[in-house]
Short mmCIF file of C-alpha atoms and ligand atoms in Angstrom, two decimals:
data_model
loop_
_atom_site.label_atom_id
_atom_site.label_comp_id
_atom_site.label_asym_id
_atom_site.label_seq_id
_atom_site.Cartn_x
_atom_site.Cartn_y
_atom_site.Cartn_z
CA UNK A 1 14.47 74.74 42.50
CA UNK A 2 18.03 75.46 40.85
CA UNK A 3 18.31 73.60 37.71
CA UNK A 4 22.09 73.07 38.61
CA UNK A 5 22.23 71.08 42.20
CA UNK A 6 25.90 69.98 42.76
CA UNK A 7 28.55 72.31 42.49
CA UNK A 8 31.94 70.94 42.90
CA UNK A 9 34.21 73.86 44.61
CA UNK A 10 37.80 73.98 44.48
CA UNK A 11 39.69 75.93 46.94
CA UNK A 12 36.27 76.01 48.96
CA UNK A 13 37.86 75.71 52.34
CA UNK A 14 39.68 79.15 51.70
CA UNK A 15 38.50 82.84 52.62
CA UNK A 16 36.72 83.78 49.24
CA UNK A 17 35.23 79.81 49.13
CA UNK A 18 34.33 79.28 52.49
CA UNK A 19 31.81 82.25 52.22
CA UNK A 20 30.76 81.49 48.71
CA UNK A 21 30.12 77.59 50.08
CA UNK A 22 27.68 79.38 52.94
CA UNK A 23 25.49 81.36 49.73
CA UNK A 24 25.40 78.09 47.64
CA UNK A 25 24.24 76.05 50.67
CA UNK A 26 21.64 78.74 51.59
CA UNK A 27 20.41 78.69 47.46
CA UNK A 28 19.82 75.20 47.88
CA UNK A 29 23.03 73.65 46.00
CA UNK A 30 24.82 70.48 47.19
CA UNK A 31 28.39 71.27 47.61
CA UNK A 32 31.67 69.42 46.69
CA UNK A 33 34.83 70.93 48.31
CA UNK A 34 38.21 70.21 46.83
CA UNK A 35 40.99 71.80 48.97
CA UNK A 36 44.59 70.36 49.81
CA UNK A 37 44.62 72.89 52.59
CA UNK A 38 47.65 74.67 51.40
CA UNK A 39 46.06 77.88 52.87
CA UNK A 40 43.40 76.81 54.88
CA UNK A 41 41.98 73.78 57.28
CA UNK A 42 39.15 71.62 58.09
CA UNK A 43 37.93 74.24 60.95
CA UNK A 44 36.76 76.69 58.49
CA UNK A 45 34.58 74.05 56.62
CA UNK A 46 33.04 72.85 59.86
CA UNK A 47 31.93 76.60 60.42
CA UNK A 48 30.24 77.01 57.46
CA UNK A 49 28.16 73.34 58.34
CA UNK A 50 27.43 75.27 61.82
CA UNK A 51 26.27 78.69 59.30
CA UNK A 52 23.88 76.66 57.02
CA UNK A 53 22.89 73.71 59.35
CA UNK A 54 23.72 72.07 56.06
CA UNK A 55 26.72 69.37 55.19
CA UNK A 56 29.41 69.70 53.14
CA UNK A 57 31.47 67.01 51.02
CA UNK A 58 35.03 67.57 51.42
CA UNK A 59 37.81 65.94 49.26
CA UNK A 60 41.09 66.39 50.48
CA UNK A 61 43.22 66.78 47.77
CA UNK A 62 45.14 68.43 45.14
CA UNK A 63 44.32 70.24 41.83
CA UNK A 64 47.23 68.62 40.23
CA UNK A 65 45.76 65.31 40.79
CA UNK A 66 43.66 64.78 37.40
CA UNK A 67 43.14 60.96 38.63
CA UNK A 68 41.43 62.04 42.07
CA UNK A 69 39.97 64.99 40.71
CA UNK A 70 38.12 63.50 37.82
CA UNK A 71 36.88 60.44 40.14
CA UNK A 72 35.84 63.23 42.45
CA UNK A 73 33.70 65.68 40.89
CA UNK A 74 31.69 62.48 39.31
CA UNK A 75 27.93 63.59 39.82
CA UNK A 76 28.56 67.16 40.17
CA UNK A 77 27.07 69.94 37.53
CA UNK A 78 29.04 72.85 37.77
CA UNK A 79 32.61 74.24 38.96
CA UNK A 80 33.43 76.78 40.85
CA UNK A 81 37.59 77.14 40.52
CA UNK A 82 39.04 79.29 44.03
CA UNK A 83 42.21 77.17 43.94
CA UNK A 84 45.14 78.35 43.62
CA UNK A 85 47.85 80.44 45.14
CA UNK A 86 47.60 84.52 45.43
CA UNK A 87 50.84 86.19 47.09
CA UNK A 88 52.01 88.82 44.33
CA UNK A 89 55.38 89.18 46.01
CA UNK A 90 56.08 85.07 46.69
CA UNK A 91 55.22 84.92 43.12
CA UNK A 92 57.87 86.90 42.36
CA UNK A 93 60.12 84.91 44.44
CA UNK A 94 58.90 81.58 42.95
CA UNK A 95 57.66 81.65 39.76
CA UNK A 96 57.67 78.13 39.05
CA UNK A 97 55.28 77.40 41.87
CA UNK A 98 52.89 80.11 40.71
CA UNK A 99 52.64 78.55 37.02
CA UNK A 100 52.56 74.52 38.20
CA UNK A 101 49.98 74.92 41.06
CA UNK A 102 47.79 78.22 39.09
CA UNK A 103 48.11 77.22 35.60
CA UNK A 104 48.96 73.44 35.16
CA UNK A 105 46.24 72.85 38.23
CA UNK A 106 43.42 74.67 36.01
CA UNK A 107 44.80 72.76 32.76
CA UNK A 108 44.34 69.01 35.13
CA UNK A 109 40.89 70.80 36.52
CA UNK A 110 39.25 71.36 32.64
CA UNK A 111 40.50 68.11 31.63
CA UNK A 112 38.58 66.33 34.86
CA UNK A 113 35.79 68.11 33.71
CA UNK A 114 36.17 67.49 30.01
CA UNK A 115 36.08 63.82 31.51
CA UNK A 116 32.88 63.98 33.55
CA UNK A 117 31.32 66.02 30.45
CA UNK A 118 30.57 69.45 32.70
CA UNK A 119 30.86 72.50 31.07
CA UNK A 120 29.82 74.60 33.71
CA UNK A 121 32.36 76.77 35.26
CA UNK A 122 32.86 79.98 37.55
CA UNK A 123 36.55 80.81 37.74
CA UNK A 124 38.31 83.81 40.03
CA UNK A 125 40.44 86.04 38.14
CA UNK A 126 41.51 89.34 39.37
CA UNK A 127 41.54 92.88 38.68
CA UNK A 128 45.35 92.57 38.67
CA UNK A 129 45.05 91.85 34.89
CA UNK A 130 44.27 95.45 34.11
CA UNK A 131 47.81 96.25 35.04
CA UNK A 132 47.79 99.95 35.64
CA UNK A 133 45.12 101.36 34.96
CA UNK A 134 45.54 103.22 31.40
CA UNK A 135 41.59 104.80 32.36
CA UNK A 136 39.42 104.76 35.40
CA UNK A 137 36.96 103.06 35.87
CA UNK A 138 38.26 100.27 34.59
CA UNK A 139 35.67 98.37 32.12
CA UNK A 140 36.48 94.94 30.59
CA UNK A 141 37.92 96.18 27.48
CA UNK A 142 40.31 97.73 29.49
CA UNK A 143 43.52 96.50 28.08
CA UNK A 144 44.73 93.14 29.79
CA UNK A 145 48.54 93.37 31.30
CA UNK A 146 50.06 92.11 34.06
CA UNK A 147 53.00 92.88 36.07
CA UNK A 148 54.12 89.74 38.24
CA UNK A 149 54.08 86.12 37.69
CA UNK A 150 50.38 85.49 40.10
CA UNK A 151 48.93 87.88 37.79
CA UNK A 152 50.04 86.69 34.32
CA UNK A 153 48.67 83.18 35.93
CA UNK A 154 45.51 84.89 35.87
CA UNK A 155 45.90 86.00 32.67
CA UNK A 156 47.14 82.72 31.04
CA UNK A 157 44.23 80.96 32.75
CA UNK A 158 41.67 83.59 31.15
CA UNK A 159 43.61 83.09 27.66
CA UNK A 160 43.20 79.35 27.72
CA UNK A 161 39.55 79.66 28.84
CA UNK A 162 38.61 81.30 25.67
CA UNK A 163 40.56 78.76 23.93
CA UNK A 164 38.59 76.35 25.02
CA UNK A 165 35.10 77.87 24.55
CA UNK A 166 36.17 78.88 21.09
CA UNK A 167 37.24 75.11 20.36
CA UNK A 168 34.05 73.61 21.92
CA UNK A 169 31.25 75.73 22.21
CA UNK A 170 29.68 73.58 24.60
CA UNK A 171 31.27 75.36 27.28
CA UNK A 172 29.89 77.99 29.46
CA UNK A 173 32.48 80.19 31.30
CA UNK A 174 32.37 82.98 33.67
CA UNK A 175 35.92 84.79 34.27
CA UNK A 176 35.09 86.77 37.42
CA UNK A 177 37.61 89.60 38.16
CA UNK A 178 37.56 90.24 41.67
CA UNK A 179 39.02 93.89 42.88
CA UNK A 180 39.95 93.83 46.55
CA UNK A 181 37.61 91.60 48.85
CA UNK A 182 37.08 92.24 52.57
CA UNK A 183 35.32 91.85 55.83
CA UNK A 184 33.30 88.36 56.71
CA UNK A 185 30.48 86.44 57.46
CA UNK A 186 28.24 88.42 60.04
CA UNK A 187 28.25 85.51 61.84
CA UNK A 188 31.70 86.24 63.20
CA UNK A 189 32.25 82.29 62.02
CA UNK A 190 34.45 82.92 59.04
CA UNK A 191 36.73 85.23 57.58
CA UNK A 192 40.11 86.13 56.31
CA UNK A 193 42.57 84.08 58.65
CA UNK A 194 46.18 84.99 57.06
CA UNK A 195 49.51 82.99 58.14
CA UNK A 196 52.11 84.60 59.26
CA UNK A 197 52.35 89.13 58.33
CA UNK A 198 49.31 89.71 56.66
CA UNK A 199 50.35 91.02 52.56
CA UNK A 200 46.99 93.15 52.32
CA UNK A 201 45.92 96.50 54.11
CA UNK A 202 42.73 95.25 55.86
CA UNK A 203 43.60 92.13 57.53
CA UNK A 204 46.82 94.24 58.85
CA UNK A 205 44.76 96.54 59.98
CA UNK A 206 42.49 94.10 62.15
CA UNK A 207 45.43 92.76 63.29
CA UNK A 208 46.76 96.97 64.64
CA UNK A 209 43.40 97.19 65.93
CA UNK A 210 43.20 94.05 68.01
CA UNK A 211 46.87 94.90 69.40
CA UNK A 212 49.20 91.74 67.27
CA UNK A 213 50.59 94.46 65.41
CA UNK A 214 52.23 97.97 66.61
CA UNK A 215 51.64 100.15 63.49
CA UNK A 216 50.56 100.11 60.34
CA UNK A 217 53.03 100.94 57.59
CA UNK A 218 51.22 103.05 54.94
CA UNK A 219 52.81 102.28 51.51
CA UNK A 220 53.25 105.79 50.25
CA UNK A 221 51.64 108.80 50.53
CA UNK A 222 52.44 111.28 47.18
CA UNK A 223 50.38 109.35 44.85
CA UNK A 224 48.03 111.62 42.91
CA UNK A 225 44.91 110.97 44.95
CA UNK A 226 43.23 112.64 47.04
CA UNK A 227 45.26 111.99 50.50
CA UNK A 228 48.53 111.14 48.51
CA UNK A 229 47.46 107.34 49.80
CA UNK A 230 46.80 104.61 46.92
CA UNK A 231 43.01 104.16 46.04
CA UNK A 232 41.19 100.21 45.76
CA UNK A 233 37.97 98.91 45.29
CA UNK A 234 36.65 97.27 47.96
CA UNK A 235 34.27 94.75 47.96
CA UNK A 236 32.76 92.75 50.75
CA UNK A 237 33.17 89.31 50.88
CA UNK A 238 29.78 88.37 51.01
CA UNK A 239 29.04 90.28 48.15
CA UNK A 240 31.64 88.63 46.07
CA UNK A 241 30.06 85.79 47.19
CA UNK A 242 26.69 86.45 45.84
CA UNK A 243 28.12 87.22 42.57
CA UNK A 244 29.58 83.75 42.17
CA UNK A 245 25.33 82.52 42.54
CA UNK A 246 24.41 84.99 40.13
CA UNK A 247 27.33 83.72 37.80
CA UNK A 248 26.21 80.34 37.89
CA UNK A 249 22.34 81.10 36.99
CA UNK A 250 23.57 83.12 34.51
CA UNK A 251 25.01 80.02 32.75
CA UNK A 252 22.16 78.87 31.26
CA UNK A 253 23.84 79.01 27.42
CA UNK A 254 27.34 78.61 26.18
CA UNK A 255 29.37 81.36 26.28
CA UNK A 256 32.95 82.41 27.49
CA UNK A 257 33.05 85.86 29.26
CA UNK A 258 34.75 88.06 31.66
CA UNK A 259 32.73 90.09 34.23
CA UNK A 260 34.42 92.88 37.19
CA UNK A 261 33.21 92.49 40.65
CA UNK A 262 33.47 95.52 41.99
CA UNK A 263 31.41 98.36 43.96
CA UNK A 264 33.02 101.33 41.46
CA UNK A 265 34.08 103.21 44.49
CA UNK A 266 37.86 104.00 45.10
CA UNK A 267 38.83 104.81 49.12
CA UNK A 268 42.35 105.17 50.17
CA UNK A 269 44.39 103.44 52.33
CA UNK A 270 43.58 105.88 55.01
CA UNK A 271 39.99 106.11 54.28
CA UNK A 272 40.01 102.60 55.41
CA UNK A 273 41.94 103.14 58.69
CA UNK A 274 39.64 105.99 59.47
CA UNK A 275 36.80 103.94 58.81
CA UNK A 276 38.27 101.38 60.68
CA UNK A 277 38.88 103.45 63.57
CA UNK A 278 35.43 104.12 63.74
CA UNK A 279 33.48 100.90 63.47
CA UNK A 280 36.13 99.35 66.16
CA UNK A 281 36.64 102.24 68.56
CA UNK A 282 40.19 101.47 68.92
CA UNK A 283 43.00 103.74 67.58
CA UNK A 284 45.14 102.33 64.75
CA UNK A 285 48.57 103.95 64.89
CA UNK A 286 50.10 104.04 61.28
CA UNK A 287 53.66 105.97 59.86
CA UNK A 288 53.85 106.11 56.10
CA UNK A 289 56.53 104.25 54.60
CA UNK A 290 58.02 104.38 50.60
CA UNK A 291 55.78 103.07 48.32
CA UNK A 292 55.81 99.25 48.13
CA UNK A 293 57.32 98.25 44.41
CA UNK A 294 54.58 97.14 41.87
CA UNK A 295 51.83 98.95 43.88
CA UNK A 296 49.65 101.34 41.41
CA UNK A 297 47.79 104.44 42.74
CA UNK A 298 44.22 103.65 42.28
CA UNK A 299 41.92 101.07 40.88
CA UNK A 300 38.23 101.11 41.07
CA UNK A 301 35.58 98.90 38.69
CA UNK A 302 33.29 100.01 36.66
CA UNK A 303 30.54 97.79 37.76
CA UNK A 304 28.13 98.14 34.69
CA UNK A 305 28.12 94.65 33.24
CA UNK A 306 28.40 93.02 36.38
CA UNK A 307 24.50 94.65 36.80
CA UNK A 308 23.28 93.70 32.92
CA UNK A 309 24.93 90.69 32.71
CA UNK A 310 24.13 88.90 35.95
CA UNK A 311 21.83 91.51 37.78
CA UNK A 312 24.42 91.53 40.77
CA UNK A 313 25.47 95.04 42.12
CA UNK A 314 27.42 95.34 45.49
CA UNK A 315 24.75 95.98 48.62
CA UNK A 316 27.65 96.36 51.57
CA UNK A 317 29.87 99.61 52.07
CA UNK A 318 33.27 100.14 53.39
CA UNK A 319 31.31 100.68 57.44
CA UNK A 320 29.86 97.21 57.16
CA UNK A 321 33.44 95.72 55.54
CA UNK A 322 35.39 97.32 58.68
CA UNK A 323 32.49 96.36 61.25
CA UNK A 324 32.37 92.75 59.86
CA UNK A 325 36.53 92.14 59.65
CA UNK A 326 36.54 93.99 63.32
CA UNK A 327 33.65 91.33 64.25
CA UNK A 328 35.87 88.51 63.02
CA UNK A 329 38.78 89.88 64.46
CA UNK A 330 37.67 90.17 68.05
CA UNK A 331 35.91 86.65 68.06
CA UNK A 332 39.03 85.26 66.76
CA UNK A 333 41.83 87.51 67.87
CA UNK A 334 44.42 84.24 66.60
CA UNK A 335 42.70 83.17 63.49
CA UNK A 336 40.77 79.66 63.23
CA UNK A 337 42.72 77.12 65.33
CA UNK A 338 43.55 79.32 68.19
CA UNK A 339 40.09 80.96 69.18
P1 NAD O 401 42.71 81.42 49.84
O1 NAD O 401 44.17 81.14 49.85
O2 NAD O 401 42.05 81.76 51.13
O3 NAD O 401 41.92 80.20 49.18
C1 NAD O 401 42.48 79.39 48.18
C2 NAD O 401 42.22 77.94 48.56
O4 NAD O 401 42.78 77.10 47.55
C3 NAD O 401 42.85 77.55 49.88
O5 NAD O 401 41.92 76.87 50.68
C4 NAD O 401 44.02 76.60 49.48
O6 NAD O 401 44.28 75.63 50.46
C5 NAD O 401 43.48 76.02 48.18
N1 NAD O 401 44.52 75.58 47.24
C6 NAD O 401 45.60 76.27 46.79
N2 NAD O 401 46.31 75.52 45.93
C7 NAD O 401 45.64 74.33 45.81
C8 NAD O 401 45.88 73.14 45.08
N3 NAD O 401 46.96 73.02 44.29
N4 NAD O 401 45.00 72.14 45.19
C9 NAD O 401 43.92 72.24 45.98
N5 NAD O 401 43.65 73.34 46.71
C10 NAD O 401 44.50 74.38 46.63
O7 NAD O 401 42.46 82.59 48.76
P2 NAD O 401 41.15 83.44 48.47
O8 NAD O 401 41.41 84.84 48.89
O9 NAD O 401 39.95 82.73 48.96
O10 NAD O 401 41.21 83.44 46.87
C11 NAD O 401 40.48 82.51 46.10
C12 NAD O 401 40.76 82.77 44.63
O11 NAD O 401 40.44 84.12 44.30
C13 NAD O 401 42.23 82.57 44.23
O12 NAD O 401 42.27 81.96 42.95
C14 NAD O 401 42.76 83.99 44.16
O13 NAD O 401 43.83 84.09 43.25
C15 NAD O 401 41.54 84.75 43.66
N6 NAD O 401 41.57 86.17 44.02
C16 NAD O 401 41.70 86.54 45.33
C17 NAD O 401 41.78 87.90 45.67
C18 NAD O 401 41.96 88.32 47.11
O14 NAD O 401 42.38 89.46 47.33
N7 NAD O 401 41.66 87.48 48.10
C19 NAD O 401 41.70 88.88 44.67
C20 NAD O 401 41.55 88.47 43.35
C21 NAD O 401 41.47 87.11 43.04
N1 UFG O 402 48.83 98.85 51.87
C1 UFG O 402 49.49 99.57 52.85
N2 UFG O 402 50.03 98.86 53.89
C2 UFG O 402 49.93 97.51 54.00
C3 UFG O 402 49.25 96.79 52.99
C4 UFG O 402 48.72 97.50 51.92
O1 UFG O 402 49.60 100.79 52.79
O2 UFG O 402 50.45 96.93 54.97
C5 UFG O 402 48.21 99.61 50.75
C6 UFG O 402 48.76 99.24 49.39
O3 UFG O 402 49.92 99.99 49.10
C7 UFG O 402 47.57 99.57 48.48
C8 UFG O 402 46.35 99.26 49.37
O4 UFG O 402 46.85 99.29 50.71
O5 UFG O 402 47.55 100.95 48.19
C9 UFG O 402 45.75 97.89 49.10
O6 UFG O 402 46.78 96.89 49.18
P1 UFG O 402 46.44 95.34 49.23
O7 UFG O 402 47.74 94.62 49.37
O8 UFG O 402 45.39 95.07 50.26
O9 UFG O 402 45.75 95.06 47.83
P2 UFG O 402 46.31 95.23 46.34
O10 UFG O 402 45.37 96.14 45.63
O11 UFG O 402 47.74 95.58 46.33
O12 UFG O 402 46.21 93.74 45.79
C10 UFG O 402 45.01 92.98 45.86
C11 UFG O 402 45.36 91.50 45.92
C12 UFG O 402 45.97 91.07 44.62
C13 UFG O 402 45.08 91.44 43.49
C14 UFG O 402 44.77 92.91 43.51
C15 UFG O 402 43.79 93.29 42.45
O13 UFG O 402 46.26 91.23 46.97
O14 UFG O 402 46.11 89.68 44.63
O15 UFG O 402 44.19 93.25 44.78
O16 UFG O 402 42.64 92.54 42.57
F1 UFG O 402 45.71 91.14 42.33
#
């Protein structure tokens, strides 16, 4: 029986939540989502009930809203904290937005909780606030820089967290710093459904593969790696999603820490489309364009603590992230409201 039974979920109706929502519901936890469907919709939430067989609360609202939150998460043990918004280059364009909905949202989130006395909470950071990489792989004591508003968010957030725990050690925090998360459910149910041109390499390539795009435009290719294409981390989504269970368990004292979810292993951009090609038979036409401004050339965990600290490692690789996105992709060649 887990010791913590209601987890309240912000942000639960989006890609990285909707999955984690489907683990917590098979563990056995009651789940509270709190979404104002910025990014997402009801649809994805109804797939996870037809997943798990099991229901889920939803609150429609907004982080911003201490009033509703704090009324809402009433009853509830633990947080998990997915809310927020994650376009690098719109963050660039509107900074303003970034800090109000990221940072002032997290501030009114704490504050609910401070209300309802939890001290429980799971919160996504990102690998972005490694900057570039001074060493590889990157550890946590990797120096912490960012280079665009959405990542100093991150990085602000992770600051005031520490804050916190240092000024009431009744907290227990786990920063998770995700690299780059991919694929879906193997259900086919849920997965990454982006509006409009997808921002990130793999839904873009589902999206060549399944014929909504012509080409792929591969951001450089002279970096110093081992095509001349830049190098990520990444991690299926399901395995994220585990790690966000383990982080919970793993709350059993106070404590305020930052932990990488990674897999440690670096592929490049056309290590993916090859891959790619593979697990969905189709061909994936691509033409490599200048490098995209801000981009860095590789950036791969070290997944070490991850493994002492919550006993997680990453069990999918890069075939089963390209056979699950291509899964999703096919049964839902529109995204969520169209298929
Ligand atoms: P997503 O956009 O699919 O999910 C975020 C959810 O939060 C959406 O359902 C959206 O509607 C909701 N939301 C946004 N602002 C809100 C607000 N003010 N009030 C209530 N709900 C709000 O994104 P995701 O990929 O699932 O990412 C989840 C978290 O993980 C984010 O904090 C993101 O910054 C972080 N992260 C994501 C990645 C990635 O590549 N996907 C990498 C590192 C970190
Ligand atoms: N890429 C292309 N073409 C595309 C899209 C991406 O060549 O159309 C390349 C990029 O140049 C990069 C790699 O594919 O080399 C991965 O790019 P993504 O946009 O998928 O991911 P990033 O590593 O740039 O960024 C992601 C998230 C950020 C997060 C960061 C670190 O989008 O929010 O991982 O966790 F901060």
């Amino acid at each position: 029986m887990n010791r913590l039974l209601r987890v309240f979920v912000t942000g639960g109706a989006g890609y990285i939540g909707t999955h984690t929502c489907v683990e917590l519901l098979n563990a056995g936890y009651e789940v509270v989502v709190y979404d104002n469907f910025s990014n997402s919709n009801a649809e994805a939430l109804k797939r996870v009930e037809k997943i798990t067989g099991k229901k889920v609360s939803l609150i429609l609202g907004d982080i911003r809203d201490e009033a509703l939150m704090t009324e809402s998460m009433s009853g509830c043990d633990a947080v998990i904290h997915f809310a927020g918004l994650k376009a690098v280059g719109e963050s660039v364009e509107k900074p303003l937005e970034y800090y109000d909905n990221n940072v002032q949202g997290t501030l009114c989130l704490l504050r609910a909780m401070e209300a309802n006395s939890i001290h429980s909470l799971v919160f996504s950071s990102s690998a972005t606030v490694y900057g570039d990489p001074e060493y590889l792989p990157l550890n946590e004591s990797h120096p912490l820089r960012t280079t665009n508003p959405y990542g100093t968010t991150k990085l602000v957030i992770e600051g005031i967290l520490r804050d916190l725990y240092r000024s009431n050690p009744l907290w227990k925090i786990m920063i998770l710093r995700y690299f780059n998360p991919v694929g879906a459910h193997k259900s086919g149910l849920i997965g990454e459904d982006p509006q409009g041109i997808p921002n990130n390499l793999m839904p873009f390539v589902a999206q060549v593969a399944i014929g909504r795009r012509e080409a792929l435009n591969v951001f450089g290719g002279d970096y110093p790696t081992h095509d001349g294409t830049g190098v990520r981390d990444y991690i299926h989504v399901v395995d994220l999603a585990v790690g966000h269970i383990k982080a919970l368990e793993a709350l059993e004292s106070p404590q305020c820490r930052a932990v990488n979810l990674g897999t440690g292993i670096g592929y490049s951009v056309l290590d993916v489309v090859n891959a790619f090609v593979q697990a969905s038979g189709k061909s994936i036409p691509y033409v490599i364009a200048p490098r995209r401004e801000g981009d860095i050339a590789a950036c791969y965990a070290d997944p070490s603590y991850a493994r002492e600290i919550l006993g997680w490692s990453a069990s999918y690789n890069l075939a089963d992230m390209c056979r699950d996105t291509w899964y999703f992709q096919s049964k839902n060649p529109e995204g969520y409201l169209l298929s």
